[in-house]
Coordinates of C-alpha atoms and ligand atoms in Angstrom, one line a residue:
X1 CA 49.8 76.6 -36.8
X2 CA 46.7 78.3 -35.5
X3 CA 43.7 76.1 -35.8
X4 CA 40.3 77.6 -34.9
X5 CA 38.9 75.0 -32.4
X6 CA 35.6 73.4 -33.1
X7 CA 35.3 72.6 -29.4
X8 CA 36.9 75.6 -27.7
X9 CA 35.7 74.9 -24.2
X10 CA 36.6 71.2 -24.2
X11 CA 39.8 69.9 -22.5
X12 CA 40.9 66.3 -21.8
X13 CA 38.0 64.1 -20.5
X14 CA 37.8 63.9 -16.7
X15 CA 38.1 60.1 -16.9
X16 CA 41.5 60.3 -18.4
X17 CA 42.6 63.1 -16.1
X18 CA 41.5 61.3 -12.9
X19 CA 42.7 57.8 -13.9
X20 CA 46.0 59.2 -14.9
X21 CA 46.4 61.1 -11.6
X22 CA 45.4 58.0 -9.7
X23 CA 48.0 56.0 -11.5
X24 CA 50.7 58.6 -11.1
X25 CA 50.1 58.8 -7.4
X26 CA 49.3 55.2 -6.7
X27 CA 45.9 56.1 -5.4
X28 CA 42.9 53.7 -5.3
X29 CA 41.1 54.4 -8.5
X30 CA 37.3 54.7 -8.0
X31 CA 37.1 57.4 -10.6
X32 CA 36.7 56.1 -14.2
X33 CA 34.0 53.5 -14.5
X34 CA 35.7 50.2 -15.1
X35 CA 36.0 46.9 -13.2
X36 CA 39.4 46.1 -11.6
X37 CA 38.6 42.4 -11.8
X38 CA 38.7 40.2 -14.8
X39 CA 36.0 39.0 -17.1
X40 CA 34.9 35.3 -17.3
X41 CA 38.0 33.4 -18.5
X42 CA 35.8 31.5 -20.9
X43 CA 35.1 34.8 -22.8
X44 CA 38.9 35.3 -23.3
X45 CA 39.2 31.7 -24.4
X46 CA 36.4 32.3 -26.9
X47 CA 38.2 35.3 -28.3
X48 CA 41.4 33.4 -28.6
X49 CA 39.7 30.5 -30.3
X50 CA 38.1 32.8 -32.9
X51 CA 41.5 34.4 -33.5
X52 CA 43.1 31.0 -34.0
X53 CA 40.3 30.0 -36.3
X54 CA 41.2 32.9 -38.5
X55 CA 38.5 35.5 -37.7
X56 CA 40.9 38.3 -37.8
X57 CA 39.9 40.4 -40.8
X58 CA 37.3 43.1 -41.2
X59 CA 33.9 42.4 -39.8
X60 CA 31.0 43.6 -42.0
X61 CA 30.5 47.3 -41.3
X62 CA 27.2 46.6 -39.5
X63 CA 28.7 43.9 -37.3
X64 CA 28.9 40.1 -37.5
X65 CA 25.5 38.5 -38.2
X66 CA 25.6 36.2 -35.2
X67 CA 26.1 39.1 -32.8
X68 CA 23.4 41.1 -34.4
X69 CA 21.0 38.2 -34.2
X70 CA 21.8 37.7 -30.5
X71 CA 21.2 41.4 -29.8
X72 CA 17.9 41.3 -31.5
X73 CA 16.9 38.1 -29.7
X74 CA 17.7 39.8 -26.4
X75 CA 15.6 42.8 -27.1
X76 CA 12.7 40.5 -28.1
X77 CA 13.0 38.5 -24.9
X78 CA 13.6 41.3 -22.4
X79 CA 11.6 44.1 -23.8
X80 CA 9.1 42.5 -26.3
X81 CA 10.6 44.5 -29.1
X82 CA 11.2 43.1 -32.6
X83 CA 14.3 44.5 -34.3
X84 CA 15.5 43.1 -37.7
X85 CA 19.1 42.1 -37.3
X86 CA 19.7 42.9 -41.0
X87 CA 18.5 46.5 -40.9
X88 CA 18.0 47.6 -37.3
X89 CA 21.0 46.4 -35.3
X90 CA 24.6 47.7 -35.6
X91 CA 27.7 46.8 -33.6
X92 CA 29.9 49.8 -32.7
X93 CA 33.3 50.4 -31.2
X94 CA 31.8 51.2 -27.8
X95 CA 28.8 53.1 -26.6
X96 CA 30.5 56.5 -27.1
X97 CA 30.9 55.8 -30.8
X98 CA 27.3 54.8 -31.0
X99 CA 26.2 58.0 -29.3
X100 CA 28.3 60.1 -31.6
X101 CA 27.1 58.5 -34.8
X102 CA 23.5 58.8 -33.8
X103 CA 23.9 62.5 -33.0
X104 CA 25.9 63.1 -36.2
X105 CA 23.2 61.2 -38.3
X106 CA 20.4 63.5 -37.0
X107 CA 21.8 66.9 -36.2
X108 CA 22.1 69.5 -39.0
X109 CA 23.9 72.8 -38.3
X110 CA 21.6 75.0 -36.1
X111 CA 19.5 72.1 -34.9
X112 CA 18.9 71.8 -31.1
X113 CA 19.3 68.8 -28.9
X114 CA 17.8 68.6 -25.4
X115 CA 20.2 67.1 -22.8
X116 CA 19.8 66.8 -19.1
X117 CA 22.6 67.7 -16.7
X118 CA 24.5 66.1 -15.0
X119 CA 25.1 64.9 -18.5
X120 CA 27.7 62.3 -19.7
X121 CA 30.6 64.3 -20.9
X122 CA 30.5 63.2 -24.6
X123 CA 26.9 64.3 -25.4
X124 CA 27.3 68.1 -25.7
X125 CA 30.6 67.9 -27.7
X126 CA 28.9 65.4 -30.0
X127 CA 26.1 67.9 -30.6
X128 CA 28.4 70.9 -31.0
X129 CA 31.0 69.4 -33.3
X130 CA 28.1 68.6 -35.7
X131 CA 27.0 72.2 -35.6
X132 CA 24.1 71.7 -33.2
X133 CA 23.2 73.5 -30.1
X134 CA 22.7 71.7 -26.8
X135 CA 19.7 72.9 -24.8
X136 CA 20.7 71.9 -21.2
X137 CA 17.9 71.1 -18.7
X138 CA 19.1 70.7 -15.1
X139 CA 18.2 67.7 -13.1
X140 CA 18.4 69.0 -9.6
X141 CA 20.3 67.6 -6.7
X142 CA 19.6 65.5 -4.7
X143 CA 16.6 63.7 -6.4
X144 CA 17.6 64.5 -10.0
X145 CA 14.0 64.0 -11.3
X146 CA 13.3 65.0 -14.9
X147 CA 11.2 68.2 -14.9
X148 CA 8.9 67.2 -17.7
X149 CA 7.1 70.6 -17.9
X150 CA 10.4 72.3 -18.5
X151 CA 11.2 69.9 -21.2
X152 CA 7.9 70.7 -22.9
X153 CA 8.7 74.4 -22.7
X154 CA 12.2 73.9 -24.2
X155 CA 11.0 72.2 -27.3
X156 CA 11.2 74.6 -30.3
X157 CA 10.9 74.2 -34.0
X158 CA 14.7 73.7 -34.1
X159 CA 14.6 70.8 -31.7
X160 CA 15.6 67.5 -33.4
X161 CA 16.8 65.3 -30.6
X162 CA 16.3 64.4 -26.9
X163 CA 19.1 62.6 -25.3
X164 CA 18.3 60.4 -22.3
X165 CA 20.3 58.1 -20.1
X166 CA 18.9 55.4 -17.7
X167 CA 20.3 54.0 -15.5
X168 CA 22.0 57.4 -15.2
X169 CA 25.7 58.2 -15.1
X170 CA 26.7 59.9 -12.8
X171 CA 23.7 60.2 -10.5
X172 CA 22.7 56.5 -10.5
X173 CA 19.0 57.4 -10.9
X174 CA 16.6 55.5 -13.2
X175 CA 13.6 56.5 -15.3
X176 CA 10.3 55.2 -14.1
X177 CA 7.2 54.1 -16.0
X178 CA 5.7 57.5 -15.3
X179 CA 8.7 59.2 -16.8
X180 CA 8.3 57.1 -20.0
X181 CA 4.6 58.1 -20.2
X182 CA 5.5 61.7 -19.8
X183 CA 8.1 61.5 -22.5
X184 CA 5.7 59.7 -24.8
X185 CA 3.1 62.4 -24.3
X186 CA 5.7 65.1 -25.1
X187 CA 7.0 63.6 -28.3
X188 CA 3.7 62.5 -29.7
X189 CA 3.0 64.0 -33.1
X190 CA 6.5 65.6 -33.3
X191 CA 9.4 64.6 -35.5
X192 CA 11.7 64.4 -32.4
X193 CA 14.3 61.7 -32.3
X194 CA 15.5 60.1 -29.1
X195 CA 19.0 58.9 -28.3
X196 CA 18.7 56.6 -25.3
X197 CA 21.9 55.7 -23.6
X198 CA 21.1 52.4 -21.9
X199 CA 24.6 51.1 -21.4
X200 CA 23.8 50.2 -17.8
X201 CA 20.6 48.4 -18.7
X202 CA 21.7 45.2 -16.9
X203 CA 22.8 47.0 -13.7
X204 CA 19.6 48.0 -11.9
X205 CA 18.9 47.5 -8.2
X206 CA 16.2 46.7 -5.6
X207 CA 14.0 44.8 -7.9
X208 CA 13.4 47.8 -10.2
X209 CA 12.6 47.2 -13.9
X210 CA 14.8 48.8 -16.6
X211 CA 12.5 51.1 -18.6
X212 CA 14.0 50.7 -22.1
X213 CA 12.6 52.8 -24.9
X214 CA 12.2 49.5 -26.6
X215 CA 9.3 48.6 -24.2
X216 CA 7.1 51.4 -25.5
X217 CA 6.2 51.2 -29.2
X218 CA 5.7 55.0 -29.7
X219 CA 9.1 55.7 -28.2
X220 CA 10.8 52.7 -29.9
X221 CA 9.7 54.1 -33.2
X222 CA 11.8 57.2 -32.8
X223 CA 14.7 55.9 -30.7
X224 CA 18.3 55.0 -31.1
X225 CA 19.0 52.7 -28.1
X226 CA 22.7 52.4 -27.2
X227 CA 24.1 49.3 -25.4
X228 CA 27.6 48.4 -24.2
X229 CA 29.2 45.0 -23.9
X230 CA 32.0 46.5 -21.9
X231 CA 29.7 47.2 -18.9
X232 CA 27.9 43.9 -19.2
X233 CA 30.9 41.6 -19.6
X234 CA 33.6 43.5 -17.6
X235 CA 35.5 44.3 -20.7
X236 CA 35.4 48.1 -21.1
X237 CA 38.8 48.0 -22.9
X238 CA 37.4 46.0 -25.7
X239 CA 35.3 48.9 -26.8
X240 CA 32.3 47.0 -28.2
X241 CA 28.9 48.5 -28.1
X242 CA 25.7 48.4 -30.1
X243 CA 22.8 50.4 -31.3
X244 CA 19.3 49.4 -32.3
X245 CA 16.8 51.6 -34.1
X246 CA 14.0 51.4 -36.6
X247 CA 15.3 50.8 -40.2
X248 CA 14.9 54.4 -41.4
X249 CA 17.0 55.8 -38.6
X250 CA 19.5 53.0 -38.8
X251 CA 20.1 53.6 -42.5
X252 CA 21.3 57.1 -41.6
X253 CA 23.2 55.9 -38.6
X254 CA 25.2 53.4 -40.7
X255 CA 26.1 56.1 -43.2
X256 CA 28.0 57.8 -40.4
X257 CA 29.3 54.7 -38.6
X258 CA 30.9 53.2 -41.8
X259 CA 33.1 56.3 -42.1
X260 CA 33.9 56.8 -38.5
X261 CA 35.3 53.3 -37.6
X262 CA 34.0 51.3 -40.6
X263 CA 33.6 48.2 -38.4
X264 CA 34.3 46.9 -34.9
X265 CA 37.0 44.3 -34.3
X266 CA 36.0 40.8 -35.4
X267 CA 37.0 38.1 -32.9
X268 CA 35.5 39.8 -29.8
X269 CA 32.2 40.1 -31.7
X270 CA 32.1 36.3 -32.3
X271 CA 32.9 35.7 -28.6
X272 CA 30.4 38.1 -27.3
X273 CA 27.8 36.6 -29.6
X274 CA 28.3 33.2 -27.9
X275 CA 27.9 34.7 -24.5
X276 CA 24.9 36.8 -25.4
X277 CA 23.1 34.0 -27.3
X278 CA 23.8 31.7 -24.3
X279 CA 22.2 34.3 -22.0
X280 CA 25.4 34.3 -20.0
X281 CA 26.4 37.0 -17.5
X282 CA 23.7 39.6 -17.8
X283 CA 20.9 37.9 -15.9
X284 CA 22.9 37.9 -12.7
X285 CA 24.6 41.2 -13.2
X286 CA 22.2 43.4 -11.1
X287 CA 22.5 41.1 -8.1
X288 CA 26.3 41.0 -8.5
X289 CA 26.6 44.8 -8.4
X290 CA 23.9 45.3 -5.8
X291 CA 26.0 43.2 -3.5
X292 CA 29.0 45.4 -4.3
X293 CA 27.0 48.6 -3.7
X294 CA 25.7 47.3 -0.4
X295 CA 29.2 46.3 0.7
X296 CA 30.6 49.7 -0.2
X297 CA 27.8 51.5 1.7
X298 CA 28.2 49.2 4.7
X299 CA 31.9 49.9 4.8
X300 CA 31.4 53.7 4.9
X301 CA 28.3 53.6 7.1
X302 CA 28.7 55.9 10.1
X303 CA 31.3 58.1 8.4
X304 CA 30.8 61.7 7.3
X305 CA 30.1 60.7 3.7
X306 CA 26.4 60.7 3.0
X307 CA 25.3 58.3 0.2
X308 CA 22.6 59.3 -2.3
X309 CA 20.4 56.5 -3.5
X310 CA 22.1 54.4 -6.2
X311 CA 19.4 52.7 -8.1
X312 CA 21.4 51.5 -11.1
X313 CA 24.9 51.7 -12.8
X314 CA 28.0 50.9 -10.8
X315 CA 28.3 54.4 -9.4
X316 CA 27.6 55.8 -6.0
X317 CA 27.3 59.6 -5.3
X318 CA 28.5 60.6 -1.9
X319 CA 27.7 63.9 -0.3
X320 CA 30.7 65.3 1.5
X321 CA 29.2 68.5 3.0
X322 CA 29.9 67.3 6.5
X323 CA 33.6 67.1 5.7
X324 CA 34.4 70.2 3.8
X325 CA 32.8 73.1 1.8
X326 CA 35.4 73.1 -0.9
X327 CA 34.4 72.8 -4.6
X328 CA 34.1 69.3 -6.0
X329 CA 37.0 69.5 -8.4
X330 CA 39.4 70.8 -5.7
X331 CA 38.2 68.2 -3.2
X332 CA 38.5 65.4 -5.7
X333 CA 42.1 66.3 -6.5
X334 CA 42.9 66.7 -2.8
X335 CA 41.2 63.4 -1.9
X336 CA 43.4 61.7 -4.5
X337 CA 46.6 63.4 -3.5
X338 CA 46.3 63.4 0.3
X339 CA 44.1 60.4 1.0
X340 CA 44.8 58.2 -2.0
X341 CA 41.3 57.7 -3.3
X342 CA 40.3 59.0 -6.8
X343 CA 36.7 59.9 -7.7
X344 CA 34.9 61.9 -10.3
X345 CA 33.5 65.4 -9.5
X346 CA 30.0 65.9 -10.9
X347 CA 31.0 69.3 -12.2
X348 CA 32.5 67.5 -15.2
X349 CA 28.9 66.7 -16.2
X350 CA 27.5 70.2 -15.5
X351 CA 27.0 73.2 -17.7
X352 CA 24.6 75.4 -15.9
X353 CA 24.2 74.7 -12.3
X354 CA 26.6 75.0 -9.4
X355 CA 28.1 71.6 -8.5
X356 CA 26.7 70.0 -5.4
X357 CA 29.1 69.0 -2.7
X358 CA 29.2 65.4 -3.9
X359 CA 31.6 63.0 -5.7
X360 CA 31.0 60.0 -7.8
X361 CA 32.7 56.7 -6.8
X362 CA 32.8 53.5 -8.9
X363 CA 32.1 50.3 -7.0
X364 CA 32.9 48.0 -9.9
X365 CA 35.9 46.8 -7.9
X366 CA 37.2 43.8 -6.0
X367 CA 35.9 43.6 -2.5
X368 CA 39.4 44.2 -1.2
X369 CA 39.7 47.4 -3.3
X370 CA 36.4 48.6 -1.8
X371 CA 37.6 47.8 1.7
X372 CA 40.9 49.6 1.3
X373 CA 39.1 52.7 -0.2
X374 CA 36.5 52.7 2.5
X375 CA 39.1 52.6 5.2
X376 CA 40.7 55.7 3.7
X377 CA 37.3 57.5 3.2
X378 CA 36.3 56.7 6.8
X379 CA 39.3 58.6 8.0
X380 CA 37.9 61.9 6.8
Ligands
LIG401 N1 31.7 55.6 -18.8 C1 32.9 55.7 -18.0 C2 32.6 56.5 -16.8 O1 31.7 57.2 -16.6 C3 34.1 56.3 -18.7 C4 34.2 56.0 -20.1 C5 35.4 56.7 -20.7 O2 36.4 57.0 -20.0 N2 35.3 57.2 -21.9 O3 33.4 56.5 -15.9

């Protein structure tokens, strides 16, 4: 059967490719972003308790009320933003689902969405499968700053959406207050919608403040803000995320979400609600990961790997130009095969520019994993 592909240039996502290769070869896996340590055992106990107490049937399509209330309370406390849990908060099956649904809710065939590369690998396919066109604006190595004047020039009558991500995967850069002001000036008086991927909101370093769209009323009024419990509570495999948006946007979002997954699994929502309402985990997460970042950097200090600044996320870009000039995909494969460390090439996130000689490493790992990986990396 010959099916005309809706995504002809898409293969299997790099995360699955590299994690699979690492598993097959027994390499240390610093590629796909997930912790190799366990979550708080009390969180597992809470899920088990809710299962035993019979919370095993469909959740409401928008998510269980206690979790939506806890999400709204957190946005109020951290960002001074009021979201109505009834109409403006939805629980999703992971951040990726939330991003897809938001794009699907907004993009009509022929509409344009502005994305910045390096760009998380699901954004462009989400736009294209919905008949839209991604307008890619390069963030340039090594500082990866947003070129706001280019963004202004790229906005056309067809532009419907701007997709942003801070803290940023894979570059580990963050948006500043000045970026937020530039964005606000740009969208003022337009009908542009923002999809803001903030799944690493609680992993931000060196005392910086997370610039959520929620902090800025004019931005909040046009934004879908995407969050992820996987990142915050070390449970990426549970696939629980959320989205907040003004009611008019959320109405359209839910029309899509209810027919993509209908609803997200019930017992984890109840357990996560307890943790979130109890302000557990996230207040100390930045310090937890900053220590891991610093350990990883200390362990490779003096080697030929040159770190770029990691200001948030649990990723670290390392420049390898002092080691080899080979392309990043080739080198990532060889590093896995010959040296037993898996990473992610930034070319997986690029559409326009030539990939820099740098690889992304995930430091959401046990100290012993980081030590073992660093020893191998230092040998190059
Ligand atoms: N966000 C994770 C990463 O960047 C991967 C998630 C996934 O594999 N879909 O590594």
